[in-house]
Short mmCIF file of C-alpha atoms and ligand atoms in Angstrom, two decimals:
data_model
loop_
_atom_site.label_atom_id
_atom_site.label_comp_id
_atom_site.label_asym_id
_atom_site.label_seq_id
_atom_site.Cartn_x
_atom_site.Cartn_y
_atom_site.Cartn_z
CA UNK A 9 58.41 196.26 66.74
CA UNK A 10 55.23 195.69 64.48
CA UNK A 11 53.61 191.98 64.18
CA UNK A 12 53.67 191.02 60.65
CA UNK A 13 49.74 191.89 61.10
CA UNK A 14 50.61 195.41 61.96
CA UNK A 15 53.42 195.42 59.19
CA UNK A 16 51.38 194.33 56.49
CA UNK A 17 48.54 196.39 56.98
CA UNK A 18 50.33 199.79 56.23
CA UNK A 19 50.91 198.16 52.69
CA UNK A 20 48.45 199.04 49.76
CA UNK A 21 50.23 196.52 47.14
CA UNK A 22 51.72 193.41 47.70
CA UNK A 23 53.36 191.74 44.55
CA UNK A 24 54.30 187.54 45.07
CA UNK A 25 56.01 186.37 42.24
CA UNK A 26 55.25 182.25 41.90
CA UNK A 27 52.69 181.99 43.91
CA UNK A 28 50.50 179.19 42.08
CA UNK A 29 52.42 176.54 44.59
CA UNK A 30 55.06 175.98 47.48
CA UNK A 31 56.60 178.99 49.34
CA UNK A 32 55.10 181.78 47.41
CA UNK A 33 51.58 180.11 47.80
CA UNK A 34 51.88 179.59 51.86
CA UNK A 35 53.29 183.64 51.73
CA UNK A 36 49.73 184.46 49.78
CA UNK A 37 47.90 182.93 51.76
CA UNK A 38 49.52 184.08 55.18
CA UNK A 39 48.65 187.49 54.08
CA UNK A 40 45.21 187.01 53.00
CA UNK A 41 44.66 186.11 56.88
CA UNK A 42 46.08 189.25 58.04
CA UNK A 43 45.06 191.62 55.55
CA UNK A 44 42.52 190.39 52.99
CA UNK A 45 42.26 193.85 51.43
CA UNK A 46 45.04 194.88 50.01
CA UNK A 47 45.80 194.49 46.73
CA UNK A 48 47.58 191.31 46.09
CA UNK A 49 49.27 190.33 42.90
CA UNK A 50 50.93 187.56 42.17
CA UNK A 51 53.30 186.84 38.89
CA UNK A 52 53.80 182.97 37.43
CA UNK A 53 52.29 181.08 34.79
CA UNK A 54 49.94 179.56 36.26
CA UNK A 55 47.01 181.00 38.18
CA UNK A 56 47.22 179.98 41.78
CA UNK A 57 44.72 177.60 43.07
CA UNK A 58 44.22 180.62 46.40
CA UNK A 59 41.85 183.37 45.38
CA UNK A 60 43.91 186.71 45.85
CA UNK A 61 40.58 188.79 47.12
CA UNK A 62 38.41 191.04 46.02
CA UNK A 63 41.48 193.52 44.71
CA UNK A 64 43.42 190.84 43.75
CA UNK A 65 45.43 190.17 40.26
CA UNK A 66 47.00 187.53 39.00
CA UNK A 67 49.32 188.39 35.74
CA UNK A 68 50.23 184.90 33.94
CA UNK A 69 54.07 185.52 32.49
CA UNK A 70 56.90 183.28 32.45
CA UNK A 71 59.45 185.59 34.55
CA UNK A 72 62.25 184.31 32.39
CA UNK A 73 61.19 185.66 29.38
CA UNK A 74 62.47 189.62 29.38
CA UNK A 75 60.32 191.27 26.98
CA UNK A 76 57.24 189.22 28.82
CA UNK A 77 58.62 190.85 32.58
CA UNK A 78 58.47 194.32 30.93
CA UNK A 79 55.07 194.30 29.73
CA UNK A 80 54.14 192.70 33.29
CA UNK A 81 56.03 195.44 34.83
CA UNK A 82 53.96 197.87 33.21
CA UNK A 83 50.97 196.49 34.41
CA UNK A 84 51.70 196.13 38.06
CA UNK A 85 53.01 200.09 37.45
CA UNK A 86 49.88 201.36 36.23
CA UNK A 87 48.71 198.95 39.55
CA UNK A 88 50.69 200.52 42.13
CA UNK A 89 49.49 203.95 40.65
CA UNK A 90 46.07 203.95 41.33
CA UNK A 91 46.34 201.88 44.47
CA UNK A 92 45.72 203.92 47.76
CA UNK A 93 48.45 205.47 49.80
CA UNK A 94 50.19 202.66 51.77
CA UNK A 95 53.77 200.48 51.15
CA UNK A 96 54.28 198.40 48.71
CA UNK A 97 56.15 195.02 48.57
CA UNK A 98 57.91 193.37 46.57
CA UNK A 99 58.24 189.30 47.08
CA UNK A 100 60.89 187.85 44.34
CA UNK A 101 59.96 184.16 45.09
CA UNK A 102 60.24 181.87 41.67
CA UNK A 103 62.65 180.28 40.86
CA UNK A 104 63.73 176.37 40.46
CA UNK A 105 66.85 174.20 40.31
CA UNK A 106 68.19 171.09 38.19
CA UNK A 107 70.20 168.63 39.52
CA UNK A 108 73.08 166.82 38.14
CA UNK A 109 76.09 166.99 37.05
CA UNK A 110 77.64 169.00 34.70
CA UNK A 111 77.71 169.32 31.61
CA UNK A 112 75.24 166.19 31.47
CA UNK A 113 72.32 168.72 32.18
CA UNK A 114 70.16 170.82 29.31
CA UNK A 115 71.94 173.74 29.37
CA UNK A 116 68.59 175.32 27.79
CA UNK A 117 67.60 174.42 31.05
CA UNK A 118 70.50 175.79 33.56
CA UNK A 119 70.61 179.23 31.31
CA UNK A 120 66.72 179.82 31.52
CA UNK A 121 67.54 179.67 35.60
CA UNK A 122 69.60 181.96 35.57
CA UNK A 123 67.37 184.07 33.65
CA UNK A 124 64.06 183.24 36.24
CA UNK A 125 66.62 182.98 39.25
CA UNK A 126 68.91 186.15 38.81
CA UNK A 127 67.49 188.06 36.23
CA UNK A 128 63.80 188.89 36.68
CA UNK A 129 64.74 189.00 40.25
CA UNK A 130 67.33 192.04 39.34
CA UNK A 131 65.22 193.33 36.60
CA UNK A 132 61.53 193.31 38.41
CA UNK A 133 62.64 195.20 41.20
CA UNK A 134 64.73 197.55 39.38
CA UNK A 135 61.77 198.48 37.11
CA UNK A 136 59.67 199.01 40.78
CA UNK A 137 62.08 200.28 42.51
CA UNK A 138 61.22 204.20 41.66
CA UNK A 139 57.61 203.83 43.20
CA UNK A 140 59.06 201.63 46.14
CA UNK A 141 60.91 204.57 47.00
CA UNK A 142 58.04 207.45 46.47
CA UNK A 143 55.48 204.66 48.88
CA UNK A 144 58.07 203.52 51.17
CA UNK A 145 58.53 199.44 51.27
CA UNK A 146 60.47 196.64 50.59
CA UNK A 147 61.75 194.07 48.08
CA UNK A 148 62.16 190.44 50.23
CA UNK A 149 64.23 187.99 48.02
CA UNK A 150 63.95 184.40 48.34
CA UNK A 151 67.35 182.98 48.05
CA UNK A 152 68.44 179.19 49.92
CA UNK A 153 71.08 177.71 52.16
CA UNK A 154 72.41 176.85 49.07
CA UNK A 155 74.35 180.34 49.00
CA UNK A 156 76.55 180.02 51.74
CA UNK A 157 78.82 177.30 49.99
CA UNK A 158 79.27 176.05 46.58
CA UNK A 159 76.76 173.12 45.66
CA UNK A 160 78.14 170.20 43.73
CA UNK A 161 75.25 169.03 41.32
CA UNK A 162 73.25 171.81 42.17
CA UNK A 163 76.36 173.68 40.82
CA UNK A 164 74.13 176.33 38.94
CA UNK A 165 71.51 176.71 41.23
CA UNK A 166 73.87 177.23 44.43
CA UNK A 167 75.42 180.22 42.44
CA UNK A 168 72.12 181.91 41.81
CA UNK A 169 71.10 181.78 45.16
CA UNK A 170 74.34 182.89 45.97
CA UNK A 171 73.70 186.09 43.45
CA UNK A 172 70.79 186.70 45.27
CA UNK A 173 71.55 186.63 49.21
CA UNK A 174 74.92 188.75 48.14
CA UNK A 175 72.51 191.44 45.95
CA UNK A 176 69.73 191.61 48.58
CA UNK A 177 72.74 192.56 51.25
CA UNK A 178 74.07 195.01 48.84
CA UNK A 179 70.64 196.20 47.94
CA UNK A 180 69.52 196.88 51.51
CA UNK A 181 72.59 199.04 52.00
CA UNK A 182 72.45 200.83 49.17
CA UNK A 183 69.07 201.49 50.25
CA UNK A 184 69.81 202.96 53.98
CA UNK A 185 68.30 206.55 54.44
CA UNK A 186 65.17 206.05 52.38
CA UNK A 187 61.93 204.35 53.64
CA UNK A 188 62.67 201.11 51.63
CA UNK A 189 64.85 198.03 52.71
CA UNK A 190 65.26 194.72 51.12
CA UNK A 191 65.24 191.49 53.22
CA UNK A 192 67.07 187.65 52.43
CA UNK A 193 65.27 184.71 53.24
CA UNK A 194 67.21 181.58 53.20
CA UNK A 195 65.08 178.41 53.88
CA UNK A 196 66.49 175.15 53.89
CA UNK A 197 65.28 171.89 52.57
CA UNK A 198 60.91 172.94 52.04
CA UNK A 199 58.22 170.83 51.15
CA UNK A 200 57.06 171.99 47.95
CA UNK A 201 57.18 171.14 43.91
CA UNK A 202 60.54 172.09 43.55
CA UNK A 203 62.24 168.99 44.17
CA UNK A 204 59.97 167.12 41.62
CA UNK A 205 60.94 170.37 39.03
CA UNK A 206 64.79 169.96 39.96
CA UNK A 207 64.35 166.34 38.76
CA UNK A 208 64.09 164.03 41.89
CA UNK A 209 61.63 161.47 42.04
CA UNK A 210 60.54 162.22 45.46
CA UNK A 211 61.94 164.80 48.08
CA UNK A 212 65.51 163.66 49.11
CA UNK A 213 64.47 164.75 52.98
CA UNK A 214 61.63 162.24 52.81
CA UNK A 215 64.78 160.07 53.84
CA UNK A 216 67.76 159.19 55.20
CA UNK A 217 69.65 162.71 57.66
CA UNK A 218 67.01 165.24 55.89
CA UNK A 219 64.42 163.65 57.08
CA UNK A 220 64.67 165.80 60.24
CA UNK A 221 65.80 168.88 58.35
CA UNK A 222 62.75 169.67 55.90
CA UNK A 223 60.10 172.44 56.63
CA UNK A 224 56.90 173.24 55.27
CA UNK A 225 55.90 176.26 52.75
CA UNK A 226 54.04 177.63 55.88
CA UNK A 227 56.64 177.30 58.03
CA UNK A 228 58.79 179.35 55.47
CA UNK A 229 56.32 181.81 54.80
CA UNK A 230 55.50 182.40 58.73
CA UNK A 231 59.46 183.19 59.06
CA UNK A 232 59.07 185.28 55.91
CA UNK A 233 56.57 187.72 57.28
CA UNK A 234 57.56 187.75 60.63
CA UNK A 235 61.54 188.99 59.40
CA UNK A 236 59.92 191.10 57.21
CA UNK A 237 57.88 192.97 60.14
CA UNK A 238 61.27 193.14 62.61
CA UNK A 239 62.87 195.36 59.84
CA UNK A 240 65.18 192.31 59.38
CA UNK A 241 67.79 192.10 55.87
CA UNK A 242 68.67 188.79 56.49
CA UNK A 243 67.19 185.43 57.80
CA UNK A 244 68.04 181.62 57.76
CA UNK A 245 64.71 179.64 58.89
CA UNK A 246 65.29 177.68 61.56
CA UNK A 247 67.80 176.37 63.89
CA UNK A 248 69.25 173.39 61.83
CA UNK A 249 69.52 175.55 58.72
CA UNK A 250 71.24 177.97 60.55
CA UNK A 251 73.87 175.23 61.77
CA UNK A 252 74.31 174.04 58.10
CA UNK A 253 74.57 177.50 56.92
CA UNK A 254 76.97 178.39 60.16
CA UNK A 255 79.60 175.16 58.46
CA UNK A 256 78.92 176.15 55.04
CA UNK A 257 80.45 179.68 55.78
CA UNK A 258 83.18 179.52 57.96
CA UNK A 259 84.94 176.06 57.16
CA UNK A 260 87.09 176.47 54.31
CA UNK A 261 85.48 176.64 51.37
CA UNK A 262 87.13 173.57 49.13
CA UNK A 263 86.64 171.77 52.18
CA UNK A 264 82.97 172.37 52.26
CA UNK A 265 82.37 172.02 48.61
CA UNK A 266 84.13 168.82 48.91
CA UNK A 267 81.88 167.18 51.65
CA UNK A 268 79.03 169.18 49.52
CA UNK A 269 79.92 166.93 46.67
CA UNK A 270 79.66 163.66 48.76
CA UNK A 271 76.79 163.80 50.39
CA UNK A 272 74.75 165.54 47.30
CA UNK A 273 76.45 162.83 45.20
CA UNK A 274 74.67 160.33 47.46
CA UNK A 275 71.33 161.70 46.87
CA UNK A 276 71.69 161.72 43.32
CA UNK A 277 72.59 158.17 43.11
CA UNK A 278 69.62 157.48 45.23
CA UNK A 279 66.46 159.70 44.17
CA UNK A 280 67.61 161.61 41.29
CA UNK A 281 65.70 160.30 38.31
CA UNK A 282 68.47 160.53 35.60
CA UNK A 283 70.39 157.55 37.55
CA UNK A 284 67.10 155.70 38.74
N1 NAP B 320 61.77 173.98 48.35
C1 NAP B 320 62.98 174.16 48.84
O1 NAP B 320 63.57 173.25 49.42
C2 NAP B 320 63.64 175.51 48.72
C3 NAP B 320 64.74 175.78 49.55
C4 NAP B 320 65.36 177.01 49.46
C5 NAP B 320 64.89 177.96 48.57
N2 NAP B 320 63.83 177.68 47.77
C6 NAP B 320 63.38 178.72 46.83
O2 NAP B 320 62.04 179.06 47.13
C7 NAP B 320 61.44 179.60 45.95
C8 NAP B 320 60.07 178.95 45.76
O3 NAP B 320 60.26 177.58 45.49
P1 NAP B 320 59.27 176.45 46.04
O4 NAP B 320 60.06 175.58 46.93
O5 NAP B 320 58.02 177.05 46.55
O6 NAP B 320 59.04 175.63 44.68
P2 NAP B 320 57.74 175.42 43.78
O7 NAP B 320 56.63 174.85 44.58
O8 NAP B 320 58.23 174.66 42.60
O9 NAP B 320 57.31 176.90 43.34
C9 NAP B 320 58.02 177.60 42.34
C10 NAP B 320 57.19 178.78 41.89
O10 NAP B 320 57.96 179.50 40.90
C11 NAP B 320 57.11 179.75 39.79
N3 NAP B 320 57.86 179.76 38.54
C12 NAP B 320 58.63 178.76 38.03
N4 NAP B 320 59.06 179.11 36.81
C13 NAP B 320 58.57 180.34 36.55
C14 NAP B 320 58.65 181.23 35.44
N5 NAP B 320 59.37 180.92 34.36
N6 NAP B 320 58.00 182.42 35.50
C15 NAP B 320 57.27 182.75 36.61
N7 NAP B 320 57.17 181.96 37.69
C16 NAP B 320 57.80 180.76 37.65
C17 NAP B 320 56.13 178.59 39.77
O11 NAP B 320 54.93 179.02 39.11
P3 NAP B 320 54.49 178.54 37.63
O12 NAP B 320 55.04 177.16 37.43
O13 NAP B 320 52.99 178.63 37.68
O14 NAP B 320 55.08 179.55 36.70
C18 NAP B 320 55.88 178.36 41.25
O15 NAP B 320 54.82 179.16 41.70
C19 NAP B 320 62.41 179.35 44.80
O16 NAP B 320 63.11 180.54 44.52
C20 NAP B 320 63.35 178.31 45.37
O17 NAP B 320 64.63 178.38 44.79
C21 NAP B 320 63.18 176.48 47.83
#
């Protein structure tokens, strides 16, 4: 079994989408440490703070936008072409949520996540996929506990990340007898700027029963790479998100949604802006 050290150094391109902050940023970083070489691109709008080396890129496009993911997808194409022999991966990590309840929220707002969350994730690594296969590699999606049982006020959100752990399984199988593989990771609650972009005024786990449950973006990204070097498709991080995730999935499900609903409802009423 290869350390993520190992892993990572048979790569030539590694392509992070969102990594100017949270998860994607800690997953930049980690791989700067072990391999500061290769060629490391990363896709948001803003540049990331983290200098991505010597071969580095960063292409500024809002993922959401289709005809702007195309023309990005050319470049990192004409990338991965002249880059040395080696893997290349593929890290769909953007994406955002927007709390409340429905149909209060901007639905502006709810349809452009579904176009960041769902979309560029299926349309980026379809448009890579061809030289993923001719390198050998692998696409590792970032989807959430949030897809193992509906989430009242998250309702949208939930669903994506739903779309995403349920593609990324499909993915990896329709994948089986060529040299690339896709991989799920499903963190829990993570320190980072999406609560503050979801609308909260302040991370519900800095409180209350999450307060033991949160993680930081390193944390996430150490699980990340580490999955991703054990040839893993699937991973919860951690052993309390793997208990929530355990309930989520295997009580039934309008039971689940229902507690779901009370406990999210609570946390609205407490940190969520719109009722502040
Ligand atoms: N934090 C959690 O509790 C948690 C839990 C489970 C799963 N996740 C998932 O983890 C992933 C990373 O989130 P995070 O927690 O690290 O949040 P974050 O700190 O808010 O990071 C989100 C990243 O997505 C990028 N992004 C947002 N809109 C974009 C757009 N239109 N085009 C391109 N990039 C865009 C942002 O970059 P720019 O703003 O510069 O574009 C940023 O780099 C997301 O998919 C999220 O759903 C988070």
């Amino acid at each position: 079994m290869p350390t993520p050290s190992e892993y990572l150094n048979q790569a030539s391109v590694i392509i992070v989408t969102g990594g100017s902050s949270g998860i994607g940023c800690s997953i930049i970083k980690a791989i700067k440490i072990v391999s500061p070489d290769v060629c490391l691109c990363n896709l948001s709008r803003s540049k990331p703070e983290v200098f991505l080396g010597e071969n580095g890129h960063h292409i500024g496009v809002d993922l959401s936008d289709a005809s702007a993911l195309a023309a990005a997808a050319e470049q990192l194409q004409r990338i991965i072409e002249v880059a040395p022999l080696g893997k290349v991966v593929l890290v769909n990590n953007s994406g955002y949520g927007d709390y409340g309840r429905m149909p209060d929220l901007d639905i502006g707002k709810q349809l452009n996540m579904i176009d960041l969350n769902v979309r560029a994730v299926v349309d980026l690594t379809t448009r890579l996929l061809p030289q993923l296969l001719e390198r050998g590699g692998a696409i590792v999606n970032i989807a959430s506990t949030s897809a193992f049982q509906p989430t009242p006020f998250l309702a949208t959100y939930g669903a994506t990340k739903a779309f995403v752990l349920n593609w990324t399984l499909a993915l990896n199988e329709d994948l089986r007898g060529t040299s690339v593989r896709a991989l799920a990771i499903c963190p829990g609650p993570t320190r980072s700027n999406f609560y503050k972009s979801a609308g909260f005024e302040s991370p519900p786990m800095n409180s209350g029963a999450n307060a033991t449950l949160d993680m930081t973006a390193d944390e996430v990204a150490e699980y990340t790479l580490s999955a991703l070097a054990k040839g893993r498709s699937f991973i919860v991080t951690g052993w309390k998100n793997k208990c929530i995730a355990f309930f989520g999935s295997k009580f039934p499900i309008v039971t689940v949604t229902r507690i779901g609903g009370i406990i999210l409802r609570k946390l609205r009423l407490e940190q969520h802006k719109g009722n502040s």
